[in-house]
Amino acid sequence: MIRAAALTLIASIPACQADETVARYGAADRLWELQTLNGAAFPARATLEFETGGPVSGHAPCNQFTTTNTVPYPWFELKPIAATRSACPELEAETAYLEALSRMTQSEVREGGLFLRNDNGEELVFTTRD
């Protein structure tokens, strides 16, 4: 009887754990718009949205995409990024955005900004109007 109760308790622990992704630390329920990629103004519109628990979606200059981020804050890892496949004049900017986004390993949310970085010195800076 005690053993069955202990097993039930252990099995329920993952369901009770709080979200520890960047979403919980201020990124959720906001539309983040890319401002700069590696210090340069981004030439097109690109966004990110975070949901509690890890789902991430957004718009690259040409296509919508979806992915997940399940590593604990401040770490950041998107795998895999699935995007629609429409062509547009900003396709080069889209490729640069999605490739850079996939290389980010750290996140920081502060003062209306979302900063994604990696150990190679790359950085994406987003702002929100929310």
PDB file of C-alpha atoms in Angstrom:
ATOM      1  CA  MET A   1       0.000   0.000   0.000  1.00  0.00           C
ATOM      2  CA  ILE A   2       2.746   2.455   0.967  1.00  0.00           C
ATOM      3  CA  ARG A   3       4.810   1.419  -2.048  1.00  0.00           C
ATOM      4  CA  ALA A   4       1.858   2.057  -4.410  1.00  0.00           C
ATOM      5  CA  ALA A   5       1.297   5.499  -2.879  1.00  0.00           C
ATOM      6  CA  ALA A   6       4.999   6.341  -3.253  1.00  0.00           C
ATOM      7  CA  LEU A   7       5.010   5.264  -6.904  1.00  0.00           C
ATOM      8  CA  THR A   8       1.919   7.381  -7.586  1.00  0.00           C
ATOM      9  CA  LEU A   9       3.593  10.397  -5.968  1.00  0.00           C
ATOM     10  CA  ILE A  10       6.795   9.927  -7.961  1.00  0.00           C
ATOM     11  CA  ALA A  11       4.870   9.520 -11.224  1.00  0.00           C
ATOM     12  CA  SER A  12       3.026  12.797 -10.632  1.00  0.00           C
ATOM     13  CA  ILE A  13       6.134  14.926  -9.959  1.00  0.00           C
ATOM     14  CA  PRO A  14       6.856  15.869 -13.624  1.00  0.00           C
ATOM     15  CA  ALA A  15       3.277  17.104 -14.031  1.00  0.00           C
ATOM     16  CA  CYS A  16       3.694  19.418 -11.037  1.00  0.00           C
ATOM     17  CA  GLN A  17       6.996  20.977 -12.032  1.00  0.00           C
ATOM     18  CA  ALA A  18       6.853  24.640 -12.951  1.00  0.00           C
ATOM     19  CA  ASP A  19       7.843  25.944 -16.353  1.00  0.00           C
ATOM     20  CA  GLU A  20      11.490  27.014 -16.143  1.00  0.00           C
ATOM     21  CA  THR A  21      11.879  28.235 -19.737  1.00  0.00           C
ATOM     22  CA  VAL A  22      12.325  31.842 -20.850  1.00  0.00           C
ATOM     23  CA  ALA A  23       8.508  32.021 -21.102  1.00  0.00           C
ATOM     24  CA  ARG A  24       8.185  31.951 -17.312  1.00  0.00           C
ATOM     25  CA  TYR A  25      10.741  34.716 -16.870  1.00  0.00           C
ATOM     26  CA  GLY A  26       8.857  37.416 -18.746  1.00  0.00           C
ATOM     27  CA  ALA A  27       8.767  36.299 -22.370  1.00  0.00           C
ATOM     28  CA  ALA A  28       5.346  34.580 -22.465  1.00  0.00           C
ATOM     29  CA  ASP A  29       2.208  36.148 -23.903  1.00  0.00           C
ATOM     30  CA  ARG A  30       4.082  38.899 -25.712  1.00  0.00           C
ATOM     31  CA  LEU A  31       4.914  39.527 -29.339  1.00  0.00           C
ATOM     32  CA  TRP A  32       8.665  40.056 -29.615  1.00  0.00           C
ATOM     33  CA  GLU A  33       9.901  41.944 -32.699  1.00  0.00           C
ATOM     34  CA  LEU A  34      13.485  41.589 -33.872  1.00  0.00           C
ATOM     35  CA  GLN A  35      15.369  44.892 -33.853  1.00  0.00           C
ATOM     36  CA  THR A  36      18.993  43.925 -34.417  1.00  0.00           C
ATOM     37  CA  LEU A  37      20.959  40.890 -35.545  1.00  0.00           C
ATOM     38  CA  ASN A  38      24.600  41.036 -34.426  1.00  0.00           C
ATOM     39  CA  GLY A  39      24.404  44.782 -33.827  1.00  0.00           C
ATOM     40  CA  ALA A  40      22.930  45.702 -37.217  1.00  0.00           C
ATOM     41  CA  ALA A  41      19.343  46.837 -37.717  1.00  0.00           C
ATOM     42  CA  PHE A  42      17.314  43.968 -39.122  1.00  0.00           C
ATOM     43  CA  PRO A  43      15.993  44.950 -42.592  1.00  0.00           C
ATOM     44  CA  ALA A  44      12.627  43.134 -42.386  1.00  0.00           C
ATOM     45  CA  ARG A  45       9.937  42.159 -39.879  1.00  0.00           C
ATOM     46  CA  ALA A  46      10.586  39.066 -37.750  1.00  0.00           C
ATOM     47  CA  THR A  47       8.843  38.001 -34.541  1.00  0.00           C
ATOM     48  CA  LEU A  48       8.861  35.461 -31.707  1.00  0.00           C
ATOM     49  CA  GLU A  49       6.103  34.338 -29.322  1.00  0.00           C
ATOM     50  CA  PHE A  50       6.607  32.059 -26.307  1.00  0.00           C
ATOM     51  CA  GLU A  51       4.001  29.867 -24.656  1.00  0.00           C
ATOM     52  CA  THR A  52       4.221  28.367 -21.194  1.00  0.00           C
ATOM     53  CA  GLY A  53       6.013  25.037 -21.212  1.00  0.00           C
ATOM     54  CA  GLY A  54       8.185  25.522 -24.277  1.00  0.00           C
ATOM     55  CA  PRO A  55       6.243  26.082 -27.525  1.00  0.00           C
ATOM     56  CA  VAL A  56       7.667  28.934 -29.603  1.00  0.00           C
ATOM     57  CA  SER A  57       6.281  30.382 -32.828  1.00  0.00           C
ATOM     58  CA  GLY A  58       6.836  33.404 -34.965  1.00  0.00           C
ATOM     59  CA  HIS A  59       7.077  35.017 -38.330  1.00  0.00           C
ATOM     60  CA  ALA A  60      10.267  35.254 -40.305  1.00  0.00           C
ATOM     61  CA  PRO A  61      10.206  37.810 -43.126  1.00  0.00           C
ATOM     62  CA  CYS A  62       8.544  35.334 -45.524  1.00  0.00           C
ATOM     63  CA  ASN A  63       7.199  32.415 -43.512  1.00  0.00           C
ATOM     64  CA  GLN A  64       5.673  31.331 -40.228  1.00  0.00           C
ATOM     65  CA  PHE A  65       7.611  28.927 -38.038  1.00  0.00           C
ATOM     66  CA  THR A  66       7.175  26.819 -34.935  1.00  0.00           C
ATOM     67  CA  THR A  67       9.609  25.122 -32.574  1.00  0.00           C
ATOM     68  CA  THR A  68      10.159  24.358 -28.897  1.00  0.00           C
ATOM     69  CA  ASN A  69      12.435  25.667 -26.154  1.00  0.00           C
ATOM     70  CA  THR A  70      12.491  23.349 -23.148  1.00  0.00           C
ATOM     71  CA  VAL A  71      15.820  24.158 -21.493  1.00  0.00           C
ATOM     72  CA  PRO A  72      15.755  26.127 -18.217  1.00  0.00           C
ATOM     73  CA  TYR A  73      16.272  29.907 -18.218  1.00  0.00           C
ATOM     74  CA  PRO A  74      18.695  31.517 -18.952  1.00  0.00           C
ATOM     75  CA  TRP A  75      19.681  28.756 -21.385  1.00  0.00           C
ATOM     76  CA  PHE A  76      18.060  28.759 -24.782  1.00  0.00           C
ATOM     77  CA  GLU A  77      17.806  26.046 -27.391  1.00  0.00           C
ATOM     78  CA  LEU A  78      15.326  25.711 -30.250  1.00  0.00           C
ATOM     79  CA  LYS A  79      14.915  22.297 -31.848  1.00  0.00           C
ATOM     80  CA  PRO A  80      13.762  21.700 -34.515  1.00  0.00           C
ATOM     81  CA  ILE A  81      12.520  24.818 -36.324  1.00  0.00           C
ATOM     82  CA  ALA A  82       9.741  23.961 -38.792  1.00  0.00           C
ATOM     83  CA  ALA A  83       8.755  26.681 -41.257  1.00  0.00           C
ATOM     84  CA  THR A  84       6.420  27.105 -44.174  1.00  0.00           C
ATOM     85  CA  ARG A  85       8.166  27.369 -47.552  1.00  0.00           C
ATOM     86  CA  SER A  86       6.999  30.524 -49.351  1.00  0.00           C
ATOM     87  CA  ALA A  87       9.412  32.661 -51.329  1.00  0.00           C
ATOM     88  CA  CYS A  88       9.536  36.444 -51.053  1.00  0.00           C
ATOM     89  CA  PRO A  89      11.970  39.319 -51.694  1.00  0.00           C
ATOM     90  CA  GLU A  90      13.268  39.092 -48.096  1.00  0.00           C
ATOM     91  CA  LEU A  91      14.286  35.418 -48.324  1.00  0.00           C
ATOM     92  CA  GLU A  92      17.950  36.228 -47.632  1.00  0.00           C
ATOM     93  CA  ALA A  93      16.996  38.105 -44.431  1.00  0.00           C
ATOM     94  CA  GLU A  94      14.762  35.185 -43.417  1.00  0.00           C
ATOM     95  CA  THR A  95      17.568  32.683 -43.828  1.00  0.00           C
ATOM     96  CA  ALA A  96      19.905  34.871 -41.753  1.00  0.00           C
ATOM     97  CA  TYR A  97      17.265  35.204 -38.994  1.00  0.00           C
ATOM     98  CA  LEU A  98      16.332  31.529 -38.744  1.00  0.00           C
ATOM     99  CA  GLU A  99      19.943  30.356 -38.876  1.00  0.00           C
ATOM    100  CA  ALA A 100      20.993  32.851 -36.187  1.00  0.00           C
ATOM    101  CA  LEU A 101      17.975  31.926 -34.046  1.00  0.00           C
ATOM    102  CA  SER A 102      18.955  28.255 -34.189  1.00  0.00           C
ATOM    103  CA  ARG A 103      22.470  29.086 -32.916  1.00  0.00           C
ATOM    104  CA  MET A 104      21.366  31.008 -29.796  1.00  0.00           C
ATOM    105  CA  THR A 105      22.172  29.379 -26.440  1.00  0.00           C
ATOM    106  CA  GLN A 106      21.399  32.028 -23.795  1.00  0.00           C
ATOM    107  CA  SER A 107      18.435  34.301 -23.117  1.00  0.00           C
ATOM    108  CA  GLU A 108      17.782  37.376 -21.022  1.00  0.00           C
ATOM    109  CA  VAL A 109      14.527  39.254 -20.507  1.00  0.00           C
ATOM    110  CA  ARG A 110      14.796  42.763 -19.075  1.00  0.00           C
ATOM    111  CA  GLU A 111      13.248  46.210 -19.430  1.00  0.00           C
ATOM    112  CA  GLY A 112      11.016  45.356 -22.386  1.00  0.00           C
ATOM    113  CA  GLY A 113      13.824  43.608 -24.221  1.00  0.00           C
ATOM    114  CA  LEU A 114      14.634  40.021 -25.084  1.00  0.00           C
ATOM    115  CA  PHE A 115      18.302  39.302 -25.702  1.00  0.00           C
ATOM    116  CA  LEU A 116      19.392  36.011 -27.260  1.00  0.00           C
ATOM    117  CA  ARG A 117      23.118  35.290 -27.394  1.00  0.00           C
ATOM    118  CA  ASN A 118      25.684  32.570 -27.895  1.00  0.00           C
ATOM    119  CA  ASP A 119      29.310  32.003 -26.903  1.00  0.00           C
ATOM    120  CA  ASN A 120      30.502  33.151 -30.355  1.00  0.00           C
ATOM    121  CA  GLY A 121      29.333  36.721 -29.632  1.00  0.00           C
ATOM    122  CA  GLU A 122      26.235  36.589 -31.819  1.00  0.00           C
ATOM    123  CA  GLU A 123      23.172  38.419 -30.496  1.00  0.00           C
ATOM    124  CA  LEU A 124      19.540  38.948 -31.434  1.00  0.00           C
ATOM    125  CA  VAL A 125      17.738  41.851 -29.749  1.00  0.00           C
ATOM    126  CA  PHE A 126      13.936  41.928 -29.618  1.00  0.00           C
ATOM    127  CA  THR A 127      11.511  44.457 -28.168  1.00  0.00           C
ATOM    128  CA  THR A 128       7.836  44.244 -27.313  1.00  0.00           C
ATOM    129  CA  ARG A 129       5.046  46.772 -27.138  1.00  0.00           C
ATOM    130  CA  ASP A 130       3.274  44.862 -24.368  1.00  0.00           C
TER     131      ASP A 130
END
